[in-house]
């Protein structure tokens, strides 16, 4: 029995030839039926992830990596198949977590930390540590709308690394911050790994997958085309890119 | 293409010795405590973002219906000079209407406004909708206190029974607003001009509900239609209890409860139908 079991998961998006986002557009278009193209983002994807494993996911743009992560995290619902998650998932999707730009860092940490399953007591206790990890102590009371992209991303990683309970999901790991911050992220990652936490990492960087992942999947066209060690999958991904096939 | 077995399940956690220490540290933070923390943080940060965290900002929110009351009373008290309780009826109607209009507007856009939480983590979306009306509810509670003082000052101090009935009417109104907000919040993600449509409905609804006029000035055959508009029975029953000191009949209460239950249930059904894919439309 795995910590995460993904069983024949499929997901498709229907792309209309004309977007209609309003009541007015739908009303005016009553006599002009739309054509929909089916985009199969995931096609019968299955894998199992055990406690303490690190799984890498590689694939070209549009191969279904982000959709797969969002389904595992419970953000998207699959069209078919089943995902069983026996634990709490802490995600950092698309290089960050969700922020309210009108609130300062402290309130945003309390908000996103609560969503990630931390109590207010834990968050208040760890507040200084989170801000210190992100090197943002001086900007704790600055609204997020005044933060740079890098500052927001650092804060997201700091909260997520603190909130991890069972599974950490990272979309493009260590892609933010300067060398010092990336080093701290790597240290924290190995610390979580040593504690037995389970991690899913999506990356385009073969060195990341080869260096951090016990096992990896290679996605192409929404299907798993290879499942092997991180090193083997990273090599295959590079050859896939260089061959252009 | 939806498969009946499709879905993401949260099963019981595996025994994990390696993360046992982390688990023990988190044990105190039960699911309920975390949820309560999330609700409190959402309400507090909404309040802070809206009123800039100041008491003055909140007072400003109270001034809107108060100033409306003063202006309307100055104009319409001449028109309804024969009605000695007009100003009391007006303040009760206005404050209830203000809650309805404000809460439904906020509820309608709540999931879109909190989209940053929906797309980046698994978040209980119904909490985002229900907490979005908290600010309007806080204002309603303050208004209830103001109304009671105002009525007492005008020599119409409400009895305990009247206050109890008024509290029940407010609860029914909250149920109606929550039902509307649940339904409209998921539909707004698909129809982005729904807020403009609702603004028009609210504007027309202000005159459809007997906020600034006594219902009695309209022919009785129209009353049944006006009572189909949810705020109408709430306003009329509240006025009867607080100002006239009479409680509506059991049949009238039954219909009001049915009205609130239907609105709430319809909202829940629509929400459950569309919410699982809400993140795809944010």
XYZ file of C-alpha atoms in Angstrom:
527
model
C 0.000 0.000 0.000
C 1.535 3.289 -1.114
C 1.290 6.705 0.456
C 0.046 8.015 -2.894
C -1.665 5.743 -5.398
C -2.496 7.136 -8.822
C -4.574 4.673 -10.774
C -5.335 5.179 -14.486
C -5.883 8.908 -14.101
C -7.006 10.792 -17.173
C -7.740 14.450 -17.618
C -8.812 16.341 -20.709
C -9.506 19.991 -21.308
C -11.994 21.134 -23.897
C -10.640 24.124 -25.774
C -13.343 26.161 -27.557
C -12.641 27.898 -30.849
C -14.172 31.000 -29.267
C -14.029 31.885 -25.597
C -17.288 32.894 -23.957
C -16.860 34.037 -20.396
C -19.938 36.168 -19.860
C -23.701 35.823 -19.839
C -23.813 38.369 -22.652
C -21.408 36.386 -24.838
C -23.345 33.174 -24.242
C -26.620 34.900 -25.047
C -25.340 36.570 -28.220
C -23.744 33.302 -29.317
C -26.881 31.203 -28.931
C -27.232 30.842 -32.698
C -23.496 30.323 -33.303
C -22.528 26.955 -31.837
C -18.904 26.592 -30.824
C -16.444 23.893 -31.810
C -14.439 22.294 -29.015
C -11.057 20.652 -29.413
C -10.146 18.022 -26.882
C -6.740 18.433 -25.239
C -5.797 15.207 -23.487
C -3.548 16.446 -20.682
C -3.227 13.049 -18.957
C -4.036 9.644 -20.370
C -4.328 6.665 -17.996
C -1.407 7.655 -15.783
C -0.651 5.224 -12.950
C 2.070 5.093 -10.316
C 2.499 4.425 -6.623
C 4.636 6.405 -4.232
C 5.767 4.884 -0.957
C 6.602 6.560 2.326
C 9.985 8.304 2.205
C 10.441 8.090 -1.570
C 11.374 10.999 -3.792
C 9.725 10.892 -7.195
C 10.872 13.093 -10.044
C 8.582 14.035 -12.904
C 10.082 15.217 -16.188
C 8.604 16.048 -19.536
C 8.476 18.719 -22.173
C 6.146 21.689 -21.915
C 2.549 20.525 -22.321
C 3.343 16.938 -21.376
C 0.951 17.037 -18.396
C 3.361 17.497 -15.476
C 1.569 20.437 -13.823
C -1.861 18.872 -14.379
C -0.633 15.674 -12.716
C 0.683 17.615 -9.721
C -2.559 19.560 -9.384
C -4.575 16.343 -9.415
C -2.324 14.758 -6.793
C -2.658 17.906 -4.666
C -6.457 17.862 -5.007
C -6.619 21.178 -6.883
C -8.005 19.545 -10.055
C -10.429 16.633 -10.181
C -9.566 13.825 -12.601
C -12.006 12.913 -15.386
C -11.333 9.228 -14.901
C -9.243 7.082 -12.615
C -8.542 7.418 -8.966
C -6.013 9.114 -6.712
C -5.639 7.912 -3.138
C -3.525 10.089 -0.871
C -2.902 8.683 2.610
C -1.450 11.786 4.164
C -1.319 15.557 3.993
C 0.115 17.120 0.841
C 1.969 20.425 0.986
C 2.320 21.905 -2.499
C 4.436 24.608 -4.067
C 2.907 24.857 -7.512
C 4.117 27.080 -10.336
C 6.923 28.526 -8.253
C 4.819 29.679 -5.380
C 1.862 29.542 -3.104
C -1.173 31.825 -3.230
C -0.776 35.303 -1.818
C -3.154 38.153 -1.103
C -1.264 41.208 -2.395
C -3.192 43.543 -0.082
C -1.909 41.819 3.061
C 1.542 41.902 4.610
C 3.857 38.911 4.881
C 2.756 37.999 8.423
C -0.944 37.831 7.511
C -0.197 35.973 4.299
C 1.852 33.412 6.225
C -1.032 32.939 8.659
C -3.478 32.584 5.751
C -1.544 30.172 3.535
C -0.171 28.305 6.543
C -3.745 27.682 7.739
C -4.682 26.388 4.290
C -1.654 24.086 4.416
C -2.885 22.631 7.692
C -0.919 24.472 10.377
C -2.647 25.853 13.434
C -2.392 29.550 14.253
C -0.385 28.668 17.372
C 2.215 26.799 15.326
C 2.382 29.566 12.756
C 2.875 32.305 15.339
C 5.531 30.224 17.077
C 7.419 29.602 13.817
C 6.846 33.042 12.296
C 10.367 34.372 12.904
C 11.926 31.171 11.624
C 9.857 31.311 8.419
C 10.743 34.952 7.816
C 14.412 34.263 8.579
C 14.498 31.333 6.141
C 13.170 33.645 3.420
C 15.492 36.485 4.590
C 12.489 38.780 4.832
C 12.462 39.752 8.513
C 12.830 43.447 7.627
C 9.858 43.278 5.271
C 7.482 41.347 7.510
C 4.963 44.195 7.603
C 5.236 45.145 3.944
C 2.246 44.306 1.741
C 2.947 41.507 -0.725
C 2.054 43.764 -3.661
C 5.322 45.568 -2.981
C 7.360 42.345 -3.001
C 9.425 41.286 -5.988
C 8.667 37.935 -7.636
C 11.765 36.454 -6.020
C 10.793 37.661 -2.541
C 7.287 36.157 -2.891
C 8.688 32.869 -4.122
C 11.224 32.695 -1.255
C 8.429 33.290 1.228
C 6.345 30.547 -0.394
C 9.168 28.029 -0.075
C 9.795 29.067 3.536
C 6.137 28.487 4.532
C 5.819 25.219 2.614
C 9.052 23.786 4.019
C 7.756 24.543 7.513
C 4.278 23.143 6.808
C 5.343 19.751 5.459
C 3.656 16.895 7.254
C 3.672 13.904 4.923
C 4.171 14.797 1.287
C 5.925 17.803 -0.246
C 5.138 18.590 -3.866
C 7.548 20.909 -5.636
C 7.010 22.310 -9.106
C 10.426 23.440 -10.370
C 12.410 22.931 -7.195
C 15.069 25.454 -6.191
C 14.386 27.676 -9.162
C 14.214 30.826 -7.064
C 16.489 32.961 -4.996
C 20.225 33.443 -4.970
C 22.867 30.771 -4.403
C 22.588 31.121 -0.617
C 18.824 30.597 -0.616
C 19.047 27.635 -2.976
C 21.659 26.078 -0.695
C 19.330 26.465 2.293
C 16.483 24.922 0.268
C 18.696 21.981 -0.629
C 19.711 21.514 3.004
C 16.079 21.624 4.091
C 15.178 19.187 1.336
C 17.773 16.631 2.521
C 16.631 17.180 6.100
C 13.030 16.340 5.100
C 14.262 13.369 3.091
C 16.235 12.076 6.071
C 13.151 12.430 8.269
C 11.281 10.137 5.914
C 9.044 12.645 4.206
C 7.818 11.857 0.734
C 8.577 14.332 -2.052
C 7.392 14.774 -5.627
C 9.620 17.025 -7.710
C 8.829 18.375 -11.156
C 11.749 19.836 -13.033
C 13.183 20.458 -16.472
C 16.669 20.308 -14.974
C 18.250 16.836 -15.464
C 20.765 17.525 -12.660
C 17.951 18.130 -10.187
C 16.118 14.913 -11.097
C 19.329 12.862 -11.224
C 20.648 14.312 -7.977
C 17.549 14.452 -5.814
C 15.192 11.696 -6.941
C 15.246 7.971 -6.176
C 12.794 7.320 -8.962
C 11.378 9.375 -11.816
C 8.679 9.409 -14.469
C 9.010 10.785 -17.955
C 5.759 12.157 -19.348
C 5.073 12.783 -22.995
C 1.706 13.632 -24.479
C 0.008 12.918 -21.160
C 1.376 9.365 -20.884
C 4.178 7.872 -18.831
C 6.768 6.837 -21.412
C 9.440 5.844 -18.907
C 9.654 5.014 -15.226
C 13.135 4.362 -13.859
C 15.819 5.828 -11.605
C 16.264 9.592 -11.548
C 19.573 9.324 -13.448
C 18.130 7.122 -16.204
C 15.071 9.305 -16.718
C 17.182 12.480 -16.755
C 19.413 10.963 -19.459
C 16.402 9.915 -21.535
C 14.855 13.371 -21.181
C 18.041 15.003 -22.475
C 18.171 12.630 -25.443
C 14.469 13.295 -26.119
C 15.156 17.008 -26.266
C 18.305 16.766 -28.341
C 16.783 14.303 -30.816
C 13.760 16.556 -31.158
C 11.423 13.572 -31.538
C -16.213 11.876 -19.540
C -16.453 11.773 -15.792
C -15.922 8.351 -14.356
C -17.948 7.426 -11.313
C -14.806 6.303 -9.553
C -12.872 9.433 -10.422
C -11.700 11.531 -7.552
C -9.042 12.208 -4.993
C -9.455 10.542 -1.652
C -7.796 11.306 1.605
C -7.377 7.963 3.288
C -6.206 7.244 6.817
C -2.530 8.113 7.263
C -0.026 5.293 7.120
C 1.983 4.467 10.241
C 5.270 6.218 9.538
C 7.976 5.836 12.154
C 10.330 8.186 10.325
C 7.948 11.106 10.538
C 6.535 10.164 13.924
C 8.193 13.124 15.603
C 6.681 15.576 13.164
C 3.307 13.888 13.591
C 3.493 14.183 17.381
C 4.283 17.871 17.075
C 1.229 18.321 14.911
C -1.077 16.128 16.980
C -2.281 19.046 19.082
C -3.333 20.852 15.952
C -6.412 18.821 15.190
C -8.353 19.295 11.999
C -10.968 21.347 13.839
C -8.395 23.679 15.356
C -6.772 24.202 11.964
C -10.144 24.844 10.309
C -11.099 27.289 13.063
C -7.775 29.050 12.545
C -8.413 29.264 8.821
C -11.905 30.692 9.344
C -10.635 33.247 11.852
C -7.721 34.256 9.612
C -9.995 34.646 6.594
C -12.469 36.798 8.531
C -9.726 38.888 10.156
C -7.726 39.447 6.965
C -10.888 40.265 4.980
C -11.766 42.855 7.597
C -8.216 44.196 7.591
C -7.947 44.382 3.801
C -11.337 46.051 3.512
C -11.141 48.564 6.333
C -7.342 48.932 6.340
C -7.304 47.466 9.829
C -8.712 50.600 11.405
C -11.804 51.270 13.472
C -12.310 54.401 11.368
C -12.539 52.232 8.277
C -15.328 50.198 9.848
C -17.190 53.348 10.939
C -16.986 54.472 7.322
C -18.825 51.262 6.324
C -21.569 52.071 8.833
C -21.896 55.601 7.515
C -23.077 54.428 4.087
C -26.517 53.106 5.127
C -26.757 55.704 7.911
C -26.348 58.574 5.462
C -28.808 56.857 3.128
C -31.243 56.661 6.027
C -30.911 60.357 6.803
C -31.432 61.391 3.178
C -34.364 59.033 2.562
C -36.004 59.975 5.840
C -35.676 63.676 5.039
C -37.383 63.175 1.682
C -39.924 60.413 2.236
C -41.081 61.329 5.745
C -42.995 64.148 4.045
C -44.538 61.738 1.585
C -45.531 59.308 4.325
C -46.255 61.919 6.978
C -49.454 60.088 7.933
C -47.398 57.049 9.023
C -46.072 57.771 12.546
C -43.653 54.827 12.491
C -42.229 55.524 9.035
C -38.704 56.397 10.186
C -38.566 53.247 12.338
C -39.793 51.110 9.450
C -37.250 52.775 7.189
C -34.230 52.143 9.428
C -35.163 48.476 9.934
C -35.699 47.950 6.211
C -32.584 49.820 5.152
C -30.197 47.984 7.447
C -31.566 44.576 6.505
C -31.429 45.509 2.833
C -27.877 46.800 3.182
C -26.781 43.461 4.607
C -28.530 41.546 1.815
C -27.069 43.694 -0.972
C -23.559 43.863 0.485
C -23.292 40.188 1.453
C -24.635 38.858 -1.861
C -22.274 41.109 -3.849
C -19.272 39.933 -1.828
C -20.388 36.308 -1.826
C -20.846 36.283 -5.589
C -17.212 37.226 -6.252
C -15.757 35.389 -3.253
C -14.191 32.411 -5.050
C -12.762 34.628 -7.752
C -11.320 36.975 -5.149
C -9.775 34.040 -3.254
C -8.655 32.272 -6.404
C -5.054 32.510 -5.232
C -5.906 29.962 -2.534
C -7.866 27.640 -4.833
C -5.246 27.169 -7.530
C -2.213 26.566 -5.364
C -3.455 24.190 -2.662
C -6.322 21.937 -1.673
C -8.576 24.403 0.068
C -12.126 23.872 1.382
C -13.777 26.284 -1.045
C -17.096 26.481 0.823
C -15.244 28.094 3.740
C -13.998 30.833 1.405
C -17.584 31.603 0.355
C -19.177 31.493 3.802
C -16.461 33.594 5.457
C -16.729 36.193 2.693
C -20.036 37.394 4.107
C -18.554 37.793 7.589
C -17.860 41.509 7.159
C -21.447 42.207 6.170
C -22.624 39.988 9.043
C -20.488 41.953 11.542
C -22.053 45.155 10.225
C -25.517 43.587 10.595
C -24.827 42.700 14.232
C -23.722 46.275 14.934
C -26.822 47.538 13.138
C -29.024 45.268 15.254
C -27.636 46.978 18.360
C -28.147 50.410 16.765
C -31.718 49.522 15.749
C -32.555 48.333 19.277
C -31.214 51.550 20.789
C -32.960 53.628 18.143
C -36.284 51.871 18.773
C -35.930 52.207 22.540
C -35.151 55.915 22.096
C -38.285 56.306 19.987
C -40.440 54.681 22.668
C -40.747 51.340 20.858
C -38.409 49.239 22.984
C -38.814 45.726 21.544
C -39.854 42.878 23.815
C -37.661 39.806 24.281
C -40.047 37.804 22.080
C -39.755 40.419 19.349
C -35.950 40.404 19.581
C -35.969 36.596 19.441
C -38.171 36.629 16.357
C -35.938 39.288 14.762
C -32.862 37.134 15.455
C -34.612 34.198 13.749
C -35.436 36.391 10.734
C -31.790 37.487 10.538
C -30.732 33.833 10.587
C -33.165 33.091 7.762
C -31.696 36.020 5.825
C -28.169 34.701 6.417
C -29.264 31.255 5.153
C -30.702 32.870 2.007
C -27.518 34.895 1.460
C -25.263 31.854 2.024
C -27.335 29.812 -0.425
C -27.153 32.557 -3.041
C -23.430 33.070 -2.450
C -22.609 29.374 -2.772
C -24.459 29.112 -6.075
C -23.387 32.419 -7.585
C -19.720 32.156 -6.554
C -19.160 29.030 -8.679
C -21.272 30.368 -11.544
C -19.367 33.678 -11.542
C -16.185 31.784 -12.427
C -17.904 30.721 -15.673
C -19.939 33.880 -16.314
C -17.767 36.853 -15.461
C -20.453 39.495 -15.910
C -22.781 37.867 -13.397
C -21.845 40.572 -10.885
C -23.094 43.249 -13.288
C -26.314 41.317 -13.847
C -26.724 41.001 -10.069
C -26.082 44.730 -9.599
C -29.052 45.450 -11.880
C -31.204 42.910 -10.008
C -30.205 44.424 -6.650
C -31.012 47.895 -7.889
C -34.464 46.800 -9.073
C -34.876 44.658 -5.965
C -34.378 47.669 -3.727
C -37.647 49.059 -5.054
C -39.313 45.658 -5.261
C -38.761 45.115 -1.545
C -40.712 47.529 0.656
C -37.613 49.280 1.964
C -38.562 52.910 1.467
C -42.330 52.536 1.215
C -44.940 50.742 3.329
C -46.205 47.589 1.634
C -49.763 48.741 2.360
C -49.655 51.453 -0.306
C -49.691 48.774 -3.006
C -52.869 46.857 -3.938
C -53.100 43.648 -1.912
C -53.258 41.442 -5.011
C -49.596 42.290 -5.712
C -48.355 41.404 -2.235
C -47.996 37.694 -2.957
C -45.613 38.459 -5.834
C -43.566 40.877 -3.741
C -43.244 38.228 -1.042
C -41.542 35.939 -3.570
C -38.536 38.289 -3.436
C -36.677 36.864 -0.394
C -35.871 40.138 1.411
C -39.543 41.189 1.435
C -40.867 38.751 4.085
C -37.728 39.280 6.204
C -38.189 43.062 6.199
C -41.949 42.916 6.722
C -41.807 40.381 9.563
C -38.935 42.260 11.238
C -40.858 45.521 11.113
C -43.941 43.827 12.508
C -41.970 42.362 15.420
C -39.742 45.329 16.254
C -41.935 48.322 15.435
C -45.550 47.140 15.644
C -44.843 44.504 18.311
C -46.754 41.786 16.449
C -45.369 38.419 15.467
C -46.245 36.920 12.091
C -48.461 33.824 11.950
C -47.160 30.253 12.085
C -48.065 29.783 8.430
C -46.074 32.876 7.493
C -43.109 31.575 9.522
C -43.421 28.209 7.820
C -43.217 29.815 4.397
C -40.239 31.927 5.453
C -38.412 28.854 6.794
C -39.248 27.011 3.577
C -37.990 29.950 1.531
C -34.680 30.014 3.437
C -34.281 26.229 3.303
C -34.946 26.106 -0.451
C -32.443 28.931 -1.116
C -29.795 27.272 1.059
C -30.319 23.780 -0.366
C -30.386 25.023 -3.964
C -27.141 26.879 -3.272
C -25.527 23.771 -1.796
C -26.642 21.583 -4.726
C -25.315 24.034 -7.348
C -22.101 24.523 -5.392
C -21.485 20.792 -5.078
C -22.101 20.396 -8.796
C -19.604 23.042 -9.920
C -17.107 23.482 -7.067
C -14.913 20.436 -7.843
C -13.816 22.127 -11.070
C -13.750 25.674 -9.752
C -9.935 25.864 -9.815
C -9.976 25.234 -13.576
C -12.005 28.409 -14.135
C -10.173 30.802 -11.793
